[in-house]
Structures are given as structure tokens and as C-alpha cells.
């Protein structure tokens, strides 16, 4: 991945120039009883790059405790302090991310069984034709169901993912990713009033991960069941999920 040209932007947040993408992964997972899934994981740099952040005079807790304060629905989203407290953005189909605001050097990753189904018996994926593919996941109409992709963006939910894969050069791709973001507001109702967009440059497709208990023959049978032109794709017999890390 080319870090210089890879950025993510959030509509109407206090950083109009966006945030550099620090890490990005894209690979496939073979589930023999289901099909082939694509996985994506995007992690930005810290929102705050050494800037001194002022603590707001009125915090969210004040809104919750004082009925006389008329809450501004954009206060949370447009205030740098709250972005600073959430540190960075992580959008992932393989991990649920936990972050302790009081121990800001640790990010905790918990396995998540997500992923976007791209290869089935009736609609096989062609690994020789990954260019100009548009992938959609987690439509707004089904936002209350189990999502294919989870997010750590200001404790907000994301839906309506559109991921466009464009060929840059042999085995290198540019990826354009956009989606809608909802703040959790009073009464548990979600209002999808925000959005994000990202461009990731010169991404390498990692290959296909498969269960360790498959024999070589079972592996080839399963791959042929859900895909074509997979012979030149790297195959990995290992766990692909992140462990906790120190920043």
C-alpha cells in the first residue's frame, strides 16, 4: 500500500483534509460450506497529529444530566476533543476493536466472523478478473442485522458500504471505499447523517486463507466449487486475525 496517497475523509468532521491510512488489508477466505468471502481492514493514523486539544466547556455528560441544556446534534461529531478521545479509525470485517481511553497505548482486537460473500456455487468469483469490481455490503435497510463489516469510528455504526476495486498495475489495485455513519442518539434510534470515503493506493491482494483441516484435494474441490482461475493465487493455511498491539 502507498501510505502517501491513501486517505480517509469523514463528512463535516473537524479535519477537512482527512487522515492518512496507516494499514490496509484485503484478502479472501474460503468457507467450504458457504463460499468465498472478501475481507477488508482499514486503520487510519491517529486523528490528532500533535495538535493541542482544548477540552470543551460542555461535555456530553452535561447534556445527559442537565435537562435545561438544548443539545446540538452536531456537537459530538464536530468537536476535535471527542475525535482525540477515540484516537483513530478502524473498519474491519475480521476484528471487533476495543479501545481503552485511559490506556491509550493499547488497541484490543476480538475476532469477528464477518466478510462479504463474493463467490458461490451459482456465482463463482473469477480471480483473473478482480478489476473494476464493485462490492456492496450491509445495506441501510438491513442495518439492524449482523453486519459483514464492523467499525471503530467515534463509537458509531457504519452501513451501505461500497468498495470499488480498480486495477493500477499487475497485482496492484486502487480501492475506493465509501459508506454511511450513524451516531447513537437518545432512545436508541440511529440517524445515518454522516458518511466516509477513502482511497487506498497500490493495494496488494494477499490471497486466499483456508481452514487448516482441509487436505490438498479437499481444498482444490472447494475452490473449484466457488471460483475460477485460482491457480496463481497465493494460498495461506493460517490464522489471519490480529492480536492486541501496543501503539
Coordinates of N, CA and C in Angstrom, one line a residue:
X1 N 0.8 -1.2 0.0 CA 0.0 0.0 0.0 C 0.9 1.2 0.0
X2 N 0.4 2.2 -0.7 CA 1.1 3.5 -0.8 C 0.5 4.4 0.3
X3 N 1.2 4.6 1.4 CA 0.7 5.4 2.5 C 0.5 6.9 2.1
X4 N 1.3 7.4 1.3 CA 1.3 8.8 0.9 C 0.0 9.2 0.3
X5 N -0.5 8.4 -0.6 CA -1.7 8.8 -1.3 C -3.0 8.1 -0.8
X6 N -2.9 7.5 0.4 CA -4.1 6.7 0.9 C -4.6 7.5 2.1
X7 N -5.9 8.0 2.0 CA -6.5 8.8 3.0 C -8.0 8.4 3.2
X8 N -8.5 8.7 4.4 CA -9.9 8.6 4.6 C -10.5 9.9 5.1
X9 N -11.7 10.2 4.7 CA -12.3 11.5 5.0 C -13.7 11.2 5.6
X10 N -14.1 12.1 6.6 CA -15.4 12.0 7.2 C -16.2 13.3 7.0
X11 N -17.4 13.2 6.5 CA -18.2 14.4 6.2 C -18.4 15.2 7.5
X12 N -18.1 16.5 7.3 CA -18.3 17.5 8.3 C -17.6 17.3 9.7
X13 N -16.5 16.5 9.7 CA -15.8 16.4 10.9 C -14.8 17.5 11.0
X14 N -14.1 17.7 12.1 CA -13.2 18.9 12.2 C -11.9 18.8 11.5
X15 N -11.7 17.8 10.6 CA -10.4 17.5 9.9 C -10.8 17.4 8.4
X16 N -11.0 18.6 7.7 CA -11.4 18.5 6.3 C -10.3 17.9 5.4
X17 N -9.1 17.9 5.8 CA -8.1 17.3 4.9 C -7.9 15.8 5.1
X18 N -8.7 15.2 6.0 CA -8.8 13.8 6.1 C -7.6 13.3 7.0
X19 N -7.5 11.9 6.9 CA -6.5 11.3 7.8 C -5.8 10.2 6.9
X20 N -4.5 10.1 7.1 CA -3.7 9.1 6.4 C -4.1 7.7 6.8
X21 N -4.1 6.8 5.9 CA -4.4 5.4 6.2 C -3.0 4.7 6.5
X22 N -2.9 4.2 7.7 CA -1.7 3.6 8.2 C -1.5 2.1 7.8
X23 N -2.7 1.4 7.7 CA -2.6 0.0 7.4 C -3.9 -0.4 6.7
X24 N -3.7 -1.3 5.7 CA -4.9 -1.8 4.9 C -4.6 -3.2 4.5
X25 N -5.6 -4.1 4.6 CA -5.5 -5.5 4.2 C -6.8 -5.8 3.3
X26 N -6.5 -6.7 2.4 CA -7.6 -7.2 1.5 C -7.2 -8.6 1.1
X27 N -8.1 -9.6 1.5 CA -7.8 -11.0 1.1 C -9.1 -11.7 1.1
X28 N -9.0 -13.0 0.7 CA -10.2 -13.8 0.6 C -10.1 -14.9 1.7
X29 N -11.3 -15.4 2.1 CA -11.4 -16.6 3.0 C -12.3 -17.6 2.4
X30 N -11.8 -18.9 2.3 CA -12.6 -20.0 1.9 C -13.4 -20.6 3.1
X31 N -14.7 -20.6 3.0 CA -15.5 -21.4 3.9 C -16.2 -22.5 3.1
X32 N -15.7 -23.7 3.3 CA -16.2 -24.8 2.4 C -17.7 -25.0 2.4
X33 N -18.4 -24.7 3.5 CA -19.8 -24.9 3.5 C -20.6 -23.7 3.0
X34 N -19.9 -22.6 2.7 CA -20.6 -21.4 2.4 C -20.2 -20.8 1.0
X35 N -18.9 -20.6 0.9 CA -18.4 -19.9 -0.3 C -17.1 -19.2 -0.1
X36 N -16.8 -18.2 -0.9 CA -15.6 -17.4 -0.7 C -16.0 -16.0 -0.3
X37 N -15.3 -15.5 0.7 CA -15.6 -14.2 1.2 C -14.4 -13.3 1.0
X38 N -14.7 -12.0 0.8 CA -13.6 -11.0 0.8 C -13.6 -10.3 2.2
X39 N -12.4 -10.1 2.7 CA -12.2 -9.3 3.9 C -11.4 -8.1 3.7
X40 N -11.8 -7.0 4.4 CA -11.1 -5.7 4.3 C -10.9 -5.2 5.7
X41 N -9.7 -4.6 5.9 CA -9.4 -4.0 7.2 C -8.6 -2.7 6.9
X42 N -9.2 -1.6 7.4 CA -8.6 -0.3 7.2 C -8.3 0.3 8.6
X43 N -7.1 0.8 8.8 CA -6.8 1.5 10.0 C -6.1 2.8 9.7
X44 N -6.6 3.9 10.2 CA -6.0 5.3 10.0 C -4.9 5.6 11.0
X45 N -4.2 6.6 10.7 CA -3.3 7.1 11.7 C -4.1 7.8 12.8
X46 N -3.5 8.2 13.9 CA -4.2 8.9 15.0 C -4.8 10.2 14.4
X47 N -6.1 10.5 14.8 CA -6.7 11.7 14.4 C -5.9 12.9 14.7
X48 N -5.4 13.0 15.9 CA -4.6 14.1 16.4 C -3.1 13.9 16.1
X49 N -2.5 14.7 15.3 CA -1.1 14.6 15.0 C -0.3 15.7 15.7
X50 N -0.3 15.6 17.1 CA 0.5 16.5 17.9 C -0.2 17.9 18.2
X51 N -1.4 18.1 17.7 CA -2.1 19.3 18.0 C -2.6 19.4 19.4
X52 N -2.5 20.5 20.1 CA -3.0 20.7 21.4 C -4.5 20.8 21.3
X53 N -5.2 19.9 22.1 CA -6.7 19.9 22.0 C -7.3 20.5 23.3
X54 N -8.2 21.4 23.0 CA -8.9 22.1 24.1 C -10.1 21.2 24.6
X55 N -10.3 21.1 25.9 CA -11.4 20.4 26.4 C -12.6 21.3 26.4
X56 N -13.7 20.8 25.8 CA -14.9 21.7 25.7 C -15.5 22.0 27.0
X57 N -16.1 23.2 27.1 CA -16.7 23.6 28.4 C -17.9 22.8 28.7
X58 N -18.6 22.3 27.7 CA -19.8 21.5 27.9 C -19.5 20.1 27.3
X59 N -19.5 19.1 28.1 CA -19.3 17.7 27.6 C -20.6 17.0 27.4
X60 N -20.5 15.8 26.8 CA -21.7 15.0 26.5 C -22.4 14.7 27.8
X61 N -21.6 14.4 28.9 CA -22.2 14.1 30.2 C -23.1 15.2 30.7
X62 N -22.7 16.4 30.4 CA -23.5 17.6 30.8 C -24.9 17.6 30.1
X63 N -24.9 17.2 28.8 CA -26.1 17.1 28.1 C -27.0 16.1 28.7
X64 N -26.4 15.0 29.1 CA -27.2 13.9 29.6 C -27.8 14.2 31.0
X65 N -27.1 15.0 31.8 CA -27.5 15.2 33.2 C -28.4 16.5 33.4
X66 N -28.2 17.5 32.5 CA -28.9 18.7 32.6 C -30.0 18.9 31.6
X67 N -31.3 18.8 32.0 CA -32.4 18.9 31.1 C -32.5 20.3 30.5
X68 N -31.9 21.3 31.1 CA -32.0 22.7 30.6 C -31.1 23.0 29.4
X69 N -30.2 22.1 29.2 CA -29.3 22.3 28.0 C -29.9 21.7 26.8
X70 N -30.0 22.5 25.8 CA -30.5 22.0 24.5 C -29.4 21.5 23.7
X71 N -29.3 20.1 23.5 CA -28.2 19.5 22.8 C -28.1 19.9 21.3
X72 N -26.9 20.2 20.9 CA -26.6 20.4 19.5 C -26.3 19.1 18.9
X73 N -27.1 18.6 17.9 CA -26.8 17.2 17.4 C -25.5 17.1 16.7
X74 N -24.8 18.2 16.4 CA -23.5 18.1 15.7 C -22.3 18.3 16.6
X75 N -22.6 18.6 17.9 CA -21.6 18.9 18.9 C -20.5 17.8 19.0
X76 N -21.0 16.6 19.2 CA -20.1 15.4 19.4 C -19.2 15.2 18.1
X77 N -19.9 15.3 17.0 CA -19.2 14.9 15.7 C -18.2 16.0 15.3
X78 N -18.5 17.3 15.6 CA -17.7 18.4 15.1 C -16.7 18.9 16.1
X79 N -16.5 18.2 17.2 CA -15.6 18.7 18.2 C -14.3 17.8 18.2
X80 N -13.2 18.4 18.1 CA -11.9 17.7 18.0 C -11.6 16.9 19.2
X81 N -12.0 17.3 20.4 CA -11.7 16.6 21.6 C -12.3 15.2 21.6
X82 N -13.5 15.0 21.0 CA -14.0 13.7 21.0 C -13.4 12.8 20.0
X83 N -12.9 13.3 18.9 CA -12.1 12.6 17.9 C -10.8 12.2 18.6
X84 N -10.2 13.1 19.3 CA -8.9 12.8 20.0 C -9.1 11.6 21.0
X85 N -10.2 11.6 21.7 CA -10.5 10.6 22.7 C -10.7 9.2 22.0
X86 N -11.2 9.2 20.8 CA -11.4 7.9 20.1 C -10.2 7.5 19.3
X87 N -9.2 8.3 19.3 CA -7.8 8.0 18.8 C -7.7 7.9 17.3
X88 N -8.3 6.8 16.7 CA -8.1 6.5 15.3 C -9.3 5.7 14.8
X89 N -9.4 5.6 13.4 CA -10.5 4.8 12.8 C -10.0 3.4 12.4
X90 N -10.8 2.4 12.7 CA -10.6 1.1 12.2 C -11.9 0.5 11.7
X91 N -11.9 0.1 10.4 CA -13.1 -0.5 9.8 C -12.6 -1.9 9.4
X92 N -13.3 -3.0 9.9 CA -12.8 -4.3 9.7 C -13.9 -5.3 9.6
X93 N -13.7 -6.4 8.7 CA -14.6 -7.5 8.7 C -14.1 -8.7 9.5
X94 N -12.9 -8.6 10.1 CA -12.4 -9.7 10.8 C -12.1 -9.5 12.3
X95 N -12.2 -8.2 12.7 CA -12.0 -7.9 14.1 C -13.0 -6.9 14.7
X96 N -13.4 -7.1 15.9 CA -14.1 -6.0 16.6 C -13.0 -5.3 17.5
X97 N -13.0 -4.0 17.4 CA -11.9 -3.3 18.0 C -12.3 -2.7 19.3
X98 N -11.6 -2.9 20.4 CA -11.8 -2.2 21.7 C -10.7 -1.3 22.0
X99 N -11.0 -0.2 22.6 CA -10.0 0.8 22.9 C -10.3 1.4 24.2
X100 N -9.3 1.4 25.1 CA -9.4 2.0 26.5 C -8.9 3.4 26.4
X101 N -9.8 4.4 26.6 CA -9.4 5.8 26.6 C -8.4 6.2 27.7
X102 N -8.4 5.4 28.8 CA -7.5 5.7 29.9 C -6.1 5.0 29.7
X103 N -6.0 4.1 28.8 CA -4.7 3.4 28.5 C -4.5 3.5 27.0
X104 N -4.1 4.7 26.5 CA -4.2 4.9 25.1 C -3.1 4.3 24.2
X105 N -2.3 3.4 24.8 CA -1.3 2.7 24.1 C -1.7 1.3 23.6
X106 N -2.9 0.9 24.0 CA -3.4 -0.4 23.7 C -4.6 -0.4 22.8
X107 N -4.6 -1.2 21.8 CA -5.8 -1.5 21.0 C -6.1 -3.0 21.1
X108 N -7.3 -3.3 21.5 CA -7.6 -4.7 21.6 C -8.5 -5.2 20.4
X109 N -8.1 -6.3 19.8 CA -8.8 -6.9 18.7 C -9.5 -8.2 19.2
X110 N -10.8 -8.3 19.0 CA -11.5 -9.5 19.2 C -12.0 -10.1 17.9
X111 N -11.9 -11.4 17.7 CA -12.2 -12.0 16.4 C -13.7 -11.7 16.1
X112 N -14.0 -11.4 14.8 CA -15.3 -11.2 14.3 C -15.5 -12.0 13.1
X113 N -16.6 -12.7 13.0 CA -16.9 -13.6 11.9 C -17.7 -12.9 10.9
X114 N -17.1 -11.9 10.2 CA -17.7 -11.1 9.2 C -17.2 -11.6 7.8
X115 N -17.2 -10.6 6.9 CA -16.8 -10.9 5.5 C -17.9 -10.7 4.5
X116 N -17.6 -10.4 3.3 CA -18.5 -10.2 2.2 C -18.5 -11.3 1.3
X117 N -19.6 -12.0 1.1 CA -19.7 -13.2 0.2 C -19.6 -12.8 -1.2
X118 N -18.5 -13.3 -1.9 CA -18.3 -12.9 -3.3 C -18.2 -14.1 -4.3
X119 N -18.2 -15.3 -3.7 CA -18.1 -16.5 -4.6 C -19.0 -17.6 -4.1
X120 N -20.0 -18.0 -4.9 CA -20.9 -19.0 -4.5 C -21.0 -20.1 -5.6
X121 N -21.8 -21.1 -5.4 CA -21.9 -22.2 -6.4 C -22.5 -21.6 -7.7
X122 N -23.5 -20.7 -7.6 CA -24.2 -20.2 -8.7 C -23.5 -18.9 -9.3
X123 N -22.6 -18.3 -8.5 CA -22.0 -17.1 -9.0 C -20.5 -17.1 -8.6
X124 N -19.7 -17.8 -9.3 CA -18.3 -18.0 -9.0 C -17.5 -16.8 -9.2
X125 N -16.5 -16.5 -8.3 CA -15.7 -15.4 -8.5 C -14.5 -15.8 -9.4
X126 N -14.1 -14.9 -10.3 CA -13.0 -15.1 -11.3 C -11.8 -14.3 -10.8
X127 N -10.8 -15.0 -10.3 CA -9.6 -14.4 -9.7 C -8.7 -13.8 -10.8
X128 N -9.0 -14.0 -12.1 CA -8.3 -13.3 -13.1 C -9.0 -12.0 -13.5
X129 N -10.1 -11.7 -12.8 CA -10.9 -10.5 -13.2 C -11.4 -9.8 -12.0
X130 N -10.4 -9.4 -11.1 CA -10.8 -8.6 -9.9 C -10.9 -7.1 -10.2
X131 N -10.5 -6.7 -11.4 CA -10.5 -5.3 -11.8 C -12.0 -4.8 -11.9
X132 N -12.2 -3.6 -11.6 CA -13.5 -2.9 -11.8 C -14.6 -3.6 -11.1
X133 N -14.4 -4.2 -10.0 CA -15.4 -4.9 -9.2 C -16.0 -4.0 -8.2
X134 N -17.3 -3.9 -8.1 CA -18.0 -3.1 -7.1 C -18.6 -4.0 -6.1
X135 N -18.2 -3.9 -4.8 CA -18.7 -4.7 -3.8 C -19.6 -3.9 -2.8
X136 N -20.8 -4.4 -2.6 CA -21.7 -3.7 -1.7 C -22.0 -4.6 -0.5
X137 N -22.1 -4.0 0.7 CA -22.3 -4.7 1.9 C -23.1 -3.9 2.9
X138 N -23.9 -4.6 3.8 CA -24.6 -4.0 4.9 C -25.5 -2.9 4.5
X139 N -26.5 -3.2 3.7 CA -27.4 -2.1 3.2 C -28.1 -1.5 4.4
X140 N -28.5 -0.2 4.2 CA -29.2 0.6 5.2 C -30.5 -0.1 5.7
X141 N -31.2 -0.8 4.7 CA -32.5 -1.4 5.1 C -32.3 -2.6 6.0
X142 N -31.1 -3.1 6.1 CA -30.8 -4.3 7.0 C -29.8 -4.0 8.1
X143 N -29.7 -2.7 8.5 CA -28.7 -2.3 9.4 C -28.8 -2.9 10.8
X144 N -30.0 -3.4 11.2 CA -30.2 -4.0 12.5 C -29.8 -5.5 12.5
X145 N -29.4 -6.0 11.4 CA -29.0 -7.4 11.3 C -27.5 -7.5 11.5
X146 N -26.9 -8.7 11.5 CA -25.5 -8.9 11.7 C -24.7 -8.3 10.5
X147 N -23.8 -7.4 10.8 CA -23.1 -6.8 9.7 C -21.9 -7.6 9.2
X148 N -21.6 -7.4 7.9 CA -20.4 -8.0 7.4 C -19.1 -7.3 7.8
X149 N -19.3 -6.0 8.1 CA -18.1 -5.2 8.5 C -18.4 -4.4 9.7
X150 N -17.5 -4.4 10.7 CA -17.6 -3.6 11.9 C -16.7 -2.4 11.9
X151 N -17.0 -1.4 12.7 CA -16.3 -0.2 12.7 C -16.0 0.4 14.1
X152 N -14.8 1.1 14.2 CA -14.5 1.9 15.3 C -14.3 3.3 14.8
X153 N -15.4 4.0 14.7 CA -15.4 5.4 14.3 C -16.2 6.2 15.2
X154 N -15.6 6.7 16.3 CA -16.4 7.6 17.2 C -17.5 6.8 17.8
X155 N -17.4 5.5 18.0 CA -18.4 4.6 18.6 C -19.7 4.6 17.8
X156 N -19.6 4.8 16.5 CA -20.7 4.9 15.6 C -20.8 3.7 14.7
X157 N -22.0 3.4 14.2 CA -22.3 2.3 13.3 C -22.1 2.7 11.9
X158 N -21.7 1.8 11.0 CA -21.5 2.0 9.6 C -22.3 1.1 8.8
X159 N -22.9 1.6 7.7 CA -23.7 0.7 6.8 C -23.5 1.2 5.3
X160 N -24.2 0.6 4.4 CA -24.1 1.0 3.0 C -22.7 1.1 2.4
X161 N -21.9 0.1 2.7 CA -20.5 0.1 2.2 C -20.5 -0.2 0.7
X162 N -19.8 0.6 0.0 CA -19.5 0.4 -1.4 C -18.0 0.4 -1.6
X163 N -17.4 -0.7 -2.1 CA -16.0 -0.9 -2.3 C -15.7 -1.1 -3.7
X164 N -15.1 -0.1 -4.4 CA -14.7 -0.2 -5.8 C -13.3 -0.6 -5.9
X165 N -13.0 -1.7 -6.7 CA -11.6 -2.2 -6.9 C -11.2 -1.8 -8.3
X166 N -10.1 -1.1 -8.4 CA -9.6 -0.6 -9.7 C -8.2 -1.1 -10.0
X167 N -7.9 -1.7 -11.1 CA -6.6 -2.2 -11.4 C -5.6 -1.0 -11.6
X168 N -4.5 -1.0 -10.9 CA -3.5 0.0 -11.0 C -2.4 -0.5 -12.0
X169 N -1.8 -1.7 -11.6 CA -0.9 -2.4 -12.4 C -1.0 -3.9 -12.0
X170 N -0.1 -4.7 -12.6 CA -0.2 -6.1 -12.3 C -0.1 -6.4 -10.8
X171 N -1.2 -7.1 -10.3 CA -1.2 -7.4 -8.9 C -1.3 -6.2 -7.9
X172 N -1.6 -5.0 -8.4 CA -1.7 -3.9 -7.6 C -3.0 -3.2 -7.9
X173 N -3.7 -2.7 -6.9 CA -5.1 -2.2 -7.1 C -5.2 -0.9 -6.3
X174 N -6.1 0.0 -6.8 CA -6.6 1.1 -6.0 C -8.0 0.8 -5.5
X175 N -8.3 1.1 -4.3 CA -9.6 0.8 -3.7 C -10.2 2.1 -3.3
X176 N -11.5 2.3 -3.7 CA -12.3 3.4 -3.3 C -13.4 2.8 -2.4
X177 N -13.5 3.3 -1.2 CA -14.5 2.8 -0.2 C -15.3 3.9 0.4
X178 N -16.6 3.8 0.4 CA -17.4 4.8 1.0 C -18.6 4.1 1.8
X179 N -19.2 4.8 2.7 CA -20.2 4.3 3.5 C -20.9 5.3 4.3
X180 N -22.0 5.0 5.0 CA -22.8 5.9 5.8 C -22.5 5.6 7.3
X181 N -22.5 6.6 8.1 CA -22.2 6.5 9.5 C -23.4 7.1 10.4
X182 N -23.7 6.4 11.4 CA -24.8 6.8 12.3 C -24.3 7.1 13.7
X183 N -24.7 8.2 14.3 CA -24.4 8.4 15.7 C -25.5 7.7 16.5
X184 N -25.2 7.2 17.7 CA -26.2 6.7 18.6 C -26.8 7.8 19.3
X185 N -28.1 8.0 19.2 CA -28.7 9.2 19.9 C -29.8 8.7 20.8
X186 N -30.4 9.6 21.6 CA -31.3 9.3 22.6 C -32.5 8.4 22.2
X187 N -32.8 7.4 23.0 CA -33.8 6.5 22.7 C -33.4 5.3 21.8
X188 N -32.1 5.2 21.6 CA -31.6 4.1 20.8 C -31.8 4.2 19.3
X189 N -32.4 5.3 18.8 CA -32.6 5.4 17.4 C -31.3 5.8 16.7
X190 N -31.1 5.3 15.5 CA -29.9 5.6 14.8 C -30.2 6.5 13.6
X191 N -29.4 7.6 13.5 CA -29.6 8.6 12.4 C -28.4 8.5 11.6
X192 N -28.5 8.0 10.3 CA -27.3 7.9 9.5 C -27.1 9.2 8.7
X193 N -26.6 10.2 9.5 CA -26.4 11.6 8.9 C -25.0 11.9 8.5
X194 N -24.1 11.0 8.7 CA -22.7 11.2 8.3 C -22.2 10.2 7.3
X195 N -21.1 10.4 6.7 CA -20.5 9.5 5.7 C -19.0 9.5 5.8
X196 N -18.4 8.5 5.2 CA -17.0 8.5 5.0 C -16.6 8.1 3.6
X197 N -15.5 8.4 3.1 CA -14.9 8.0 1.8 C -13.4 7.8 2.0
X198 N -12.9 6.8 1.3 CA -11.5 6.5 1.4 C -10.9 6.1 0.1
X199 N -9.7 6.5 -0.2 CA -8.9 6.0 -1.3 C -7.7 5.3 -0.8
X200 N -7.5 4.0 -1.2 CA -6.3 3.3 -0.8 C -5.5 3.0 -2.1
X201 N -4.3 3.4 -2.1 CA -3.5 3.3 -3.4 C -2.5 2.1 -3.3
X202 N -2.4 1.4 -4.5 CA -1.4 0.4 -4.7 C -1.5 -0.7 -3.6
X203 N -2.7 -1.3 -3.6 CA -3.0 -2.4 -2.6 C -2.7 -3.7 -3.3
X204 N -2.1 -4.6 -2.5 CA -1.8 -6.0 -3.0 C -2.8 -6.9 -2.4
X205 N -3.4 -7.7 -3.3 CA -4.3 -8.8 -2.8 C -3.5 -9.9 -2.2
X206 N -3.8 -10.2 -0.9 CA -3.0 -11.1 -0.1 C -3.1 -12.6 -0.6
X207 N -4.3 -12.9 -1.1 CA -4.5 -14.3 -1.4 C -5.7 -14.9 -0.7
X208 N -5.8 -16.2 -0.6 CA -6.9 -16.9 0.0 C -6.4 -17.7 1.2
X209 N -7.2 -17.5 2.3 CA -6.9 -18.2 3.6 C -8.0 -19.3 3.6
X210 N -7.5 -20.5 4.1 CA -8.4 -21.7 4.2 C -8.3 -22.4 5.5
X211 N -9.2 -23.3 5.9 CA -9.1 -24.0 7.1 C -8.0 -25.0 7.2
X212 N -7.3 -25.1 8.3 CA -6.1 -25.9 8.4 C -6.4 -27.4 8.3
X213 N -7.7 -27.8 8.5 CA -8.0 -29.2 8.4 C -8.3 -29.7 7.0
X214 N -8.3 -28.9 6.0 CA -8.5 -29.3 4.6 C -7.3 -30.0 4.0
X215 N -7.5 -31.1 3.4 CA -6.5 -31.7 2.6 C -6.3 -31.0 1.3
X216 N -5.2 -31.2 0.6 CA -5.0 -30.5 -0.7 C -6.1 -30.8 -1.7
X217 N -6.6 -32.1 -1.7 CA -7.7 -32.4 -2.6 C -9.0 -31.7 -2.2
X218 N -9.3 -31.7 -0.9 CA -10.5 -31.0 -0.5 C -10.4 -29.5 -0.8
X219 N -9.2 -29.0 -0.6 CA -9.0 -27.5 -0.9 C -9.3 -27.2 -2.3
X220 N -8.8 -28.0 -3.3 CA -9.0 -27.7 -4.7 C -10.5 -27.9 -5.1
X221 N -11.1 -28.9 -4.5 CA -12.5 -29.2 -4.8 C -13.4 -28.0 -4.3
X222 N -13.1 -27.5 -3.1 CA -13.8 -26.3 -2.6 C -13.6 -25.1 -3.4
X223 N -12.3 -24.8 -3.8 CA -12.0 -23.6 -4.6 C -12.7 -23.7 -5.9
X224 N -12.7 -24.9 -6.6 CA -13.4 -25.0 -7.9 C -14.9 -24.9 -7.7
X225 N -15.4 -25.2 -6.6 CA -16.9 -25.1 -6.4 C -17.3 -23.6 -6.4
X226 N -16.5 -22.7 -5.9 CA -16.9 -21.3 -5.7 C -16.1 -20.3 -6.6
X227 N -15.1 -20.7 -7.3 CA -14.3 -19.8 -8.0 C -13.7 -20.4 -9.3
X228 N -13.1 -19.5 -10.1 CA -12.3 -20.0 -11.3 C -11.0 -19.2 -11.3
X229 N -10.1 -19.7 -12.0 CA -8.8 -19.1 -12.2 C -8.1 -18.8 -10.9
X230 N -8.0 -19.7 -10.0 CA -7.4 -19.5 -8.7 C -6.0 -20.1 -8.6
X231 N -5.5 -20.7 -9.7 CA -4.2 -21.5 -9.6 C -3.1 -20.6 -9.2
X232 N -3.1 -19.3 -9.7 CA -1.9 -18.4 -9.4 C -2.1 -17.6 -8.2
X233 N -3.2 -17.8 -7.4 CA -3.4 -17.0 -6.2 C -2.7 -17.6 -5.0
X234 N -2.0 -16.8 -4.2 CA -1.4 -17.4 -3.0 C -2.4 -18.0 -2.1
X235 N -2.0 -19.1 -1.5 CA -2.9 -19.8 -0.5 C -2.2 -19.8 0.8
X236 N -3.0 -19.6 1.9 CA -2.4 -19.5 3.2 C -3.2 -20.4 4.2
X237 N -2.5 -21.3 4.8 CA -3.1 -22.2 5.8 C -2.7 -21.6 7.2
X238 N -3.3 -20.5 7.6 CA -3.0 -19.9 8.9 C -4.1 -19.0 9.3
X239 N -4.0 -18.5 10.5 CA -5.0 -17.5 11.1 C -4.6 -16.1 10.6
X240 N -5.6 -15.4 10.2 CA -5.4 -14.1 9.6 C -5.8 -12.9 10.5
X241 N -6.2 -13.2 11.7 CA -6.7 -12.2 12.6 C -5.6 -11.5 13.4
X242 N -5.8 -10.3 13.8 CA -4.8 -9.5 14.5 C -4.9 -9.9 16.0
X243 N -3.7 -9.7 16.7 CA -3.7 -9.8 18.1 C -3.6 -8.4 18.7
X244 N -3.8 -8.3 20.0 CA -3.7 -7.0 20.6 C -2.3 -6.4 20.3
X245 N -2.3 -5.1 20.2 CA -1.0 -4.5 19.9 C -0.8 -3.2 20.7
X246 N 0.5 -2.9 20.9 CA 0.8 -1.6 21.5 C 1.1 -0.6 20.4
X247 N 0.7 0.6 20.6 CA 0.9 1.7 19.7 C 2.2 2.4 20.0

